[in-house]
C-alpha positions in Angstrom: 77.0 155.0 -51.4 73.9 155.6 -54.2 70.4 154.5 -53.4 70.0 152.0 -50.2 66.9 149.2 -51.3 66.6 148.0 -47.7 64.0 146.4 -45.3 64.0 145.3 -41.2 63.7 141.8 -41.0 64.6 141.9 -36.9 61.6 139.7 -36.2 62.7 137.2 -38.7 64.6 135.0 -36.1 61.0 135.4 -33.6 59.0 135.0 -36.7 61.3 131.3 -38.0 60.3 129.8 -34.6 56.4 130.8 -34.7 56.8 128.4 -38.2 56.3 131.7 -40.7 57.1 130.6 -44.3 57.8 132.7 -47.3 56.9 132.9 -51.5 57.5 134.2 -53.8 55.8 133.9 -57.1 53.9 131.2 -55.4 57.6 129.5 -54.8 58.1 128.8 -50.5 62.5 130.6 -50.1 64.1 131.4 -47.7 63.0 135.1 -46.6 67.0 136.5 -47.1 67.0 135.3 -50.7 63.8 136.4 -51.5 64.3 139.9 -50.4 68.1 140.0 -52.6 65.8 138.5 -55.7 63.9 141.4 -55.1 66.7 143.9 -55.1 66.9 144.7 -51.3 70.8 145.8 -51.2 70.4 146.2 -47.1 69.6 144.6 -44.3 68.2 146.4 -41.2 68.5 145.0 -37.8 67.4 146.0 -34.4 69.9 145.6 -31.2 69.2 145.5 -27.5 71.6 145.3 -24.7 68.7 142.8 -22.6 65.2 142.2 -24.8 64.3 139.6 -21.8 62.4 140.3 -18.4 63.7 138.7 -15.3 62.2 135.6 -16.0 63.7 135.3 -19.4 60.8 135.7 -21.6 61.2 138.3 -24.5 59.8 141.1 -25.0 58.9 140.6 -28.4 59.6 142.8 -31.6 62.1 140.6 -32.5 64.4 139.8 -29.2 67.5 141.1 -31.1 70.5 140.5 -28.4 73.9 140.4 -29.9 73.3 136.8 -30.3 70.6 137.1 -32.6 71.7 140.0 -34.4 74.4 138.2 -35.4 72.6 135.1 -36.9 71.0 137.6 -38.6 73.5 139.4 -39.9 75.2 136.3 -41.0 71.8 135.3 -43.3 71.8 138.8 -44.8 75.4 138.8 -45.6 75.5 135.2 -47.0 72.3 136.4 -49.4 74.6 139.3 -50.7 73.2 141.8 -49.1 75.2 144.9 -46.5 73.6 145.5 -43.1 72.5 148.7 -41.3 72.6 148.0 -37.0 70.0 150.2 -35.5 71.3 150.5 -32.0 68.6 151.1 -29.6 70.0 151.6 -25.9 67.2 150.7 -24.5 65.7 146.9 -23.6 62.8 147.3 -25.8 61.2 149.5 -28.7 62.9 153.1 -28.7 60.9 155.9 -29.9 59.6 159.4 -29.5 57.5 158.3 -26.5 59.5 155.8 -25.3 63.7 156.3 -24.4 64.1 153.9 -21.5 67.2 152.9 -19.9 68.6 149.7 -20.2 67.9 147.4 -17.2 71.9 147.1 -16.5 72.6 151.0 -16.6 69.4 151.9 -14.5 71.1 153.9 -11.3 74.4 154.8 -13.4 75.7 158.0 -13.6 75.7 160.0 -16.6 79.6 158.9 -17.2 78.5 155.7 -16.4 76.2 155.1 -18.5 78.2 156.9 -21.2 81.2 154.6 -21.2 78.4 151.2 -21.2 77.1 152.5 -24.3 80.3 153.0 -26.1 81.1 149.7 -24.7 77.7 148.2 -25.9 78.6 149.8 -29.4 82.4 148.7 -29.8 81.3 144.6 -28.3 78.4 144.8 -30.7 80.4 145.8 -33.5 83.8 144.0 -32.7 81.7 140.6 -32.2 80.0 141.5 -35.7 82.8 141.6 -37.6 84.6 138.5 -35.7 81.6 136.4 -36.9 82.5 137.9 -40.8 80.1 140.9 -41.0 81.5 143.9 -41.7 78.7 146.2 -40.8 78.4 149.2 -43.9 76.1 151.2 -41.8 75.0 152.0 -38.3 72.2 154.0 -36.6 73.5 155.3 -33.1 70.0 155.7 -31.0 66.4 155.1 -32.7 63.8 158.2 -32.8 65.7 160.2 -29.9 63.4 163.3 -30.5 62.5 162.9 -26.8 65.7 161.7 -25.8 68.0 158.3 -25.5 68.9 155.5 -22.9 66.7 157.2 -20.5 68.6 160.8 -20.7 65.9 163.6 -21.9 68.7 166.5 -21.4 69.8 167.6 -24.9 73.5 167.9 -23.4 73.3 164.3 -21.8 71.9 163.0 -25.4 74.4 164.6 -27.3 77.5 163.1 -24.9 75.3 159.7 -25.7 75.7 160.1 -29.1 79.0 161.3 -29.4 80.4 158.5 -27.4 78.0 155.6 -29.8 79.4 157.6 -32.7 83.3 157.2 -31.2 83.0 153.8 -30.5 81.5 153.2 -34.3 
């Protein structure tokens, strides 16, 4: 693979129902098909086991379940363009500062919580390509500087990763 031209459009599901629009050269198109007019060759998109509180309401930055990942996936493969899947583990933004556990793995063991990210992963990936996306790249764990999944132990990361990378 040469040079990747790509963008995150996760919030472009969030973003369609809060009525946004797009143009180009003063032209209203659909955001996909402006971005592969533009020479975006890849598509990057945010996944969360649970973006929802116990109520139900998102969290917001996009509310990328499975579900919606995979509309979006769809859009970004129909426009011609590959996808990236940035696998989180967490329920919400995952970054230096921030590493938290999914809500469903809170209390697991280290194995535990090991074989329900490798079984995050595989579904994920397994229901992607079942709805015709063949994914061409993926990001196991987002900004883990600090850690992943709620694990800060560098040997507990690193069995994370290796069992996101396995299941890829």
């Amino acid at each position: 693979m040469g040079f990747v031209k790509g963008m995150d459009v996760s919030m472009a599901k969030a973003l369609g129902a809060h009525g946004a629009s797009y143009y180009l050269d003063g032209q209203q198109d659909d955001l996909f098909r402006i971005l592969k007019k533009c020479g975006t060759d890849m598509i990057r998109l945010r996944i969360w086991p649970d973006p929802y509180d116990a109520s139900g309401a998102p969290y917001g930055g996009g509310n990328n379940d499975l579900q919606t990942t995979v509309e979006l996936a769809q859009r970004a493969k129909s426009s011609g363009m590959e996808v990236l899947l940035d696998f989180q583990y967490s329920d919400f933004w995952a970054d230096p500062k921030k590493q938290r556990v999914p809500k469903q793995w809170e209390g697991m063991s280290l194995e535990e919580k090991t074989s329900a990210l490798s079984e995050f992963t595989e579904e994920s990936l397994n229901t992607l390509l079942d709805a015709g996306v063949d994914v061409g790249m993926v990001q196991v764990g987002n900004e883990i500087n600090n850690g992943m999944a709620g694990e800060t132990d560098e040997a507990n990361v690193y069995q994370l990763l290796k069992a996101g990378s396995a299941a890829v």
